């Protein structure tokens, strides 16, 4: 299956915490970072997820926020440090390529935000991704 989702990270499930309806699934990415996904219990069961399961974490580029400094006081669990490797700017939106340990991700942000953050190739950033915006797929 081919997907339009730009960010697809291979990883291994390290922990599944089940709630009444939802679960949090911790995934160790190929670059060594940990990513948390909040998905339904039904999805956990249907995918057969448990520690050691191979998965792909999927994140739409529009769900990746960027910060240019340390971020405190946020509930966002997923914070991947990286470096801007490229920017494609348009009149309204910018597509920002970010190198992170073990791969690259894309963030789609407004052109105004890219300018306000003074993003350029080489700018250190932190990619912020809410756990509810991470989907998981198995092979």
PDB file of C-alpha atoms in Angstrom:
ATOM      1  CA  UNK A   1       0.000   0.000   0.000  1.00  0.00           C
ATOM      2  CA  UNK A   2       1.283   3.451  -0.890  1.00  0.00           C
ATOM      3  CA  UNK A   3       0.283   6.305   1.409  1.00  0.00           C
ATOM      4  CA  UNK A   4       0.324  10.079   1.024  1.00  0.00           C
ATOM      5  CA  UNK A   5       1.554  10.451   4.615  1.00  0.00           C
ATOM      6  CA  UNK A   6       5.030  11.974   4.354  1.00  0.00           C
ATOM      7  CA  UNK A   7       6.423  10.780   7.675  1.00  0.00           C
ATOM      8  CA  UNK A   8       6.769   7.005   7.980  1.00  0.00           C
ATOM      9  CA  UNK A   9       9.181   5.742  10.630  1.00  0.00           C
ATOM     10  CA  UNK A  10      10.061   2.066  11.178  1.00  0.00           C
ATOM     11  CA  UNK A  11      10.276   1.027  14.797  1.00  0.00           C
ATOM     12  CA  UNK A  12       9.655  -1.574  17.468  1.00  0.00           C
ATOM     13  CA  UNK A  13       6.962  -1.489  20.145  1.00  0.00           C
ATOM     14  CA  UNK A  14       8.551  -1.286  23.605  1.00  0.00           C
ATOM     15  CA  UNK A  15       5.410  -0.944  25.741  1.00  0.00           C
ATOM     16  CA  UNK A  16       1.618  -1.006  25.500  1.00  0.00           C
ATOM     17  CA  UNK A  17      -0.418   0.603  28.290  1.00  0.00           C
ATOM     18  CA  UNK A  18      -4.094  -0.279  28.012  1.00  0.00           C
ATOM     19  CA  UNK A  19      -6.917   1.927  29.257  1.00  0.00           C
ATOM     20  CA  UNK A  20     -10.668   1.352  29.021  1.00  0.00           C
ATOM     21  CA  UNK A  21     -10.992   2.547  25.409  1.00  0.00           C
ATOM     22  CA  UNK A  22      -7.565   3.842  24.364  1.00  0.00           C
ATOM     23  CA  UNK A  23      -3.987   2.682  24.775  1.00  0.00           C
ATOM     24  CA  UNK A  24      -0.617   4.343  24.631  1.00  0.00           C
ATOM     25  CA  UNK A  25       1.969   2.498  22.584  1.00  0.00           C
ATOM     26  CA  UNK A  26       5.634   3.375  22.960  1.00  0.00           C
ATOM     27  CA  UNK A  27       7.746   2.799  19.866  1.00  0.00           C
ATOM     28  CA  UNK A  28      11.543   2.859  19.623  1.00  0.00           C
ATOM     29  CA  UNK A  29      12.448   4.323  16.242  1.00  0.00           C
ATOM     30  CA  UNK A  30      15.417   3.186  14.153  1.00  0.00           C
ATOM     31  CA  UNK A  31      17.362   6.295  15.242  1.00  0.00           C
ATOM     32  CA  UNK A  32      16.898   5.411  18.933  1.00  0.00           C
ATOM     33  CA  UNK A  33      14.216   7.991  19.727  1.00  0.00           C
ATOM     34  CA  UNK A  34      11.018   7.005  21.517  1.00  0.00           C
ATOM     35  CA  UNK A  35       7.656   7.945  20.049  1.00  0.00           C
ATOM     36  CA  UNK A  36       4.300   7.529  21.805  1.00  0.00           C
ATOM     37  CA  UNK A  37       1.086   6.793  19.911  1.00  0.00           C
ATOM     38  CA  UNK A  38      -2.371   7.023  21.499  1.00  0.00           C
ATOM     39  CA  UNK A  39      -4.652   4.607  19.626  1.00  0.00           C
ATOM     40  CA  UNK A  40      -7.829   2.679  20.364  1.00  0.00           C
ATOM     41  CA  UNK A  41      -7.773  -0.630  22.188  1.00  0.00           C
ATOM     42  CA  UNK A  42      -9.517  -2.133  19.165  1.00  0.00           C
ATOM     43  CA  UNK A  43      -6.560  -1.071  17.005  1.00  0.00           C
ATOM     44  CA  UNK A  44      -4.086  -2.592  19.482  1.00  0.00           C
ATOM     45  CA  UNK A  45      -5.947  -5.896  19.320  1.00  0.00           C
ATOM     46  CA  UNK A  46      -6.492  -5.847  15.536  1.00  0.00           C
ATOM     47  CA  UNK A  47      -2.804  -5.122  14.923  1.00  0.00           C
ATOM     48  CA  UNK A  48      -1.707  -7.643  17.559  1.00  0.00           C
ATOM     49  CA  UNK A  49       0.586  -5.091  19.193  1.00  0.00           C
ATOM     50  CA  UNK A  50       2.845  -6.099  22.048  1.00  0.00           C
ATOM     51  CA  UNK A  51       6.413  -5.406  23.109  1.00  0.00           C
ATOM     52  CA  UNK A  52       8.677  -6.489  20.271  1.00  0.00           C
ATOM     53  CA  UNK A  53       6.132  -5.911  17.468  1.00  0.00           C
ATOM     54  CA  UNK A  54       7.572  -4.299  14.326  1.00  0.00           C
ATOM     55  CA  UNK A  55       5.558  -1.242  13.275  1.00  0.00           C
ATOM     56  CA  UNK A  56       5.679   1.881  11.165  1.00  0.00           C
ATOM     57  CA  UNK A  57       4.731   5.120  12.921  1.00  0.00           C
ATOM     58  CA  UNK A  58       2.857   7.416  10.526  1.00  0.00           C
ATOM     59  CA  UNK A  59       2.470  11.178  10.986  1.00  0.00           C
ATOM     60  CA  UNK A  60       0.971  13.660   8.528  1.00  0.00           C
ATOM     61  CA  UNK A  61       3.306  16.590   7.873  1.00  0.00           C
ATOM     62  CA  UNK A  62       0.538  19.014   8.898  1.00  0.00           C
ATOM     63  CA  UNK A  63       0.632  17.472  12.389  1.00  0.00           C
ATOM     64  CA  UNK A  64       4.323  18.264  12.995  1.00  0.00           C
ATOM     65  CA  UNK A  65       4.944  21.571  14.785  1.00  0.00           C
ATOM     66  CA  UNK A  66       8.428  23.053  15.038  1.00  0.00           C
ATOM     67  CA  UNK A  67      10.178  24.925  17.850  1.00  0.00           C
ATOM     68  CA  UNK A  68      13.580  26.613  17.674  1.00  0.00           C
ATOM     69  CA  UNK A  69      14.364  26.274  21.365  1.00  0.00           C
ATOM     70  CA  UNK A  70      13.639  24.168  24.418  1.00  0.00           C
ATOM     71  CA  UNK A  71       9.938  23.708  25.070  1.00  0.00           C
ATOM     72  CA  UNK A  72       8.614  23.443  28.613  1.00  0.00           C
ATOM     73  CA  UNK A  73       5.121  23.211  30.027  1.00  0.00           C
ATOM     74  CA  UNK A  74       3.533  21.332  27.099  1.00  0.00           C
ATOM     75  CA  UNK A  75       1.557  18.107  27.122  1.00  0.00           C
ATOM     76  CA  UNK A  76       3.015  17.049  23.774  1.00  0.00           C
ATOM     77  CA  UNK A  77       4.882  13.799  24.442  1.00  0.00           C
ATOM     78  CA  UNK A  78       6.839  13.461  21.221  1.00  0.00           C
ATOM     79  CA  UNK A  79       9.762  15.864  20.859  1.00  0.00           C
ATOM     80  CA  UNK A  80      12.350  14.960  18.239  1.00  0.00           C
ATOM     81  CA  UNK A  81      15.435  17.183  17.998  1.00  0.00           C
ATOM     82  CA  UNK A  82      16.774  17.788  14.523  1.00  0.00           C
ATOM     83  CA  UNK A  83      18.207  20.191  11.988  1.00  0.00           C
ATOM     84  CA  UNK A  84      16.474  21.870   9.059  1.00  0.00           C
ATOM     85  CA  UNK A  85      17.846  20.450   5.799  1.00  0.00           C
ATOM     86  CA  UNK A  86      15.574  22.254   3.368  1.00  0.00           C
ATOM     87  CA  UNK A  87      12.593  24.560   3.010  1.00  0.00           C
ATOM     88  CA  UNK A  88      10.166  24.902   0.141  1.00  0.00           C
ATOM     89  CA  UNK A  89       8.181  28.095   0.569  1.00  0.00           C
ATOM     90  CA  UNK A  90       4.931  29.116  -1.030  1.00  0.00           C
ATOM     91  CA  UNK A  91       2.678  32.090  -0.583  1.00  0.00           C
ATOM     92  CA  UNK A  92       0.749  30.534   2.303  1.00  0.00           C
ATOM     93  CA  UNK A  93       2.569  27.380   3.436  1.00  0.00           C
ATOM     94  CA  UNK A  94       6.115  26.095   3.793  1.00  0.00           C
ATOM     95  CA  UNK A  95       7.340  22.508   3.680  1.00  0.00           C
ATOM     96  CA  UNK A  96      10.271  22.067   6.056  1.00  0.00           C
ATOM     97  CA  UNK A  97      12.566  19.040   5.844  1.00  0.00           C
ATOM     98  CA  UNK A  98      14.205  18.118   9.155  1.00  0.00           C
ATOM     99  CA  UNK A  99      17.001  15.583   9.711  1.00  0.00           C
ATOM    100  CA  UNK A 100      16.497  13.607  12.931  1.00  0.00           C
ATOM    101  CA  UNK A 101      18.541  10.693  14.253  1.00  0.00           C
ATOM    102  CA  UNK A 102      17.959   7.806  11.882  1.00  0.00           C
ATOM    103  CA  UNK A 103      15.935   9.644   9.267  1.00  0.00           C
ATOM    104  CA  UNK A 104      14.170  12.706   8.015  1.00  0.00           C
ATOM    105  CA  UNK A 105      10.721  14.184   8.586  1.00  0.00           C
ATOM    106  CA  UNK A 106       8.592  16.819   6.910  1.00  0.00           C
ATOM    107  CA  UNK A 107       6.652  19.576   8.627  1.00  0.00           C
ATOM    108  CA  UNK A 108       4.030  21.654   6.812  1.00  0.00           C
ATOM    109  CA  UNK A 109       3.713  25.036   8.539  1.00  0.00           C
ATOM    110  CA  UNK A 110       2.506  28.451   7.497  1.00  0.00           C
ATOM    111  CA  UNK A 111       4.911  30.663   5.607  1.00  0.00           C
ATOM    112  CA  UNK A 112       4.438  33.273   8.346  1.00  0.00           C
ATOM    113  CA  UNK A 113       5.555  30.765  10.996  1.00  0.00           C
ATOM    114  CA  UNK A 114       8.625  29.796   8.962  1.00  0.00           C
ATOM    115  CA  UNK A 115       9.576  33.471   8.684  1.00  0.00           C
ATOM    116  CA  UNK A 116       8.839  34.229  12.362  1.00  0.00           C
ATOM    117  CA  UNK A 117      11.096  31.315  13.375  1.00  0.00           C
ATOM    118  CA  UNK A 118      13.770  32.472  10.878  1.00  0.00           C
ATOM    119  CA  UNK A 119      14.078  28.908   9.595  1.00  0.00           C
ATOM    120  CA  UNK A 120      16.952  28.190   7.230  1.00  0.00           C
ATOM    121  CA  UNK A 121      19.082  25.211   6.315  1.00  0.00           C
ATOM    122  CA  UNK A 122      21.107  24.323   9.403  1.00  0.00           C
ATOM    123  CA  UNK A 123      18.638  25.737  11.946  1.00  0.00           C
ATOM    124  CA  UNK A 124      18.324  23.431  14.974  1.00  0.00           C
ATOM    125  CA  UNK A 125      14.675  22.627  15.748  1.00  0.00           C
ATOM    126  CA  UNK A 126      12.522  20.348  17.831  1.00  0.00           C
ATOM    127  CA  UNK A 127       9.700  18.556  16.027  1.00  0.00           C
ATOM    128  CA  UNK A 128       6.600  18.342  18.238  1.00  0.00           C
ATOM    129  CA  UNK A 129       3.980  15.639  17.587  1.00  0.00           C
ATOM    130  CA  UNK A 130       0.931  14.932  19.734  1.00  0.00           C
ATOM    131  CA  UNK A 131       0.581  11.230  20.552  1.00  0.00           C
ATOM    132  CA  UNK A 132      -2.992  11.283  19.258  1.00  0.00           C
ATOM    133  CA  UNK A 133      -1.645  12.230  15.812  1.00  0.00           C
ATOM    134  CA  UNK A 134       0.598   9.160  15.488  1.00  0.00           C
ATOM    135  CA  UNK A 135      -0.920   6.220  13.599  1.00  0.00           C
ATOM    136  CA  UNK A 136       0.658   2.767  13.615  1.00  0.00           C
ATOM    137  CA  UNK A 137       0.820   0.176  10.852  1.00  0.00           C
ATOM    138  CA  UNK A 138       2.160  -3.364  10.784  1.00  0.00           C
ATOM    139  CA  UNK A 139       3.733  -5.087   7.774  1.00  0.00           C
TER     140      UNK A 139
END
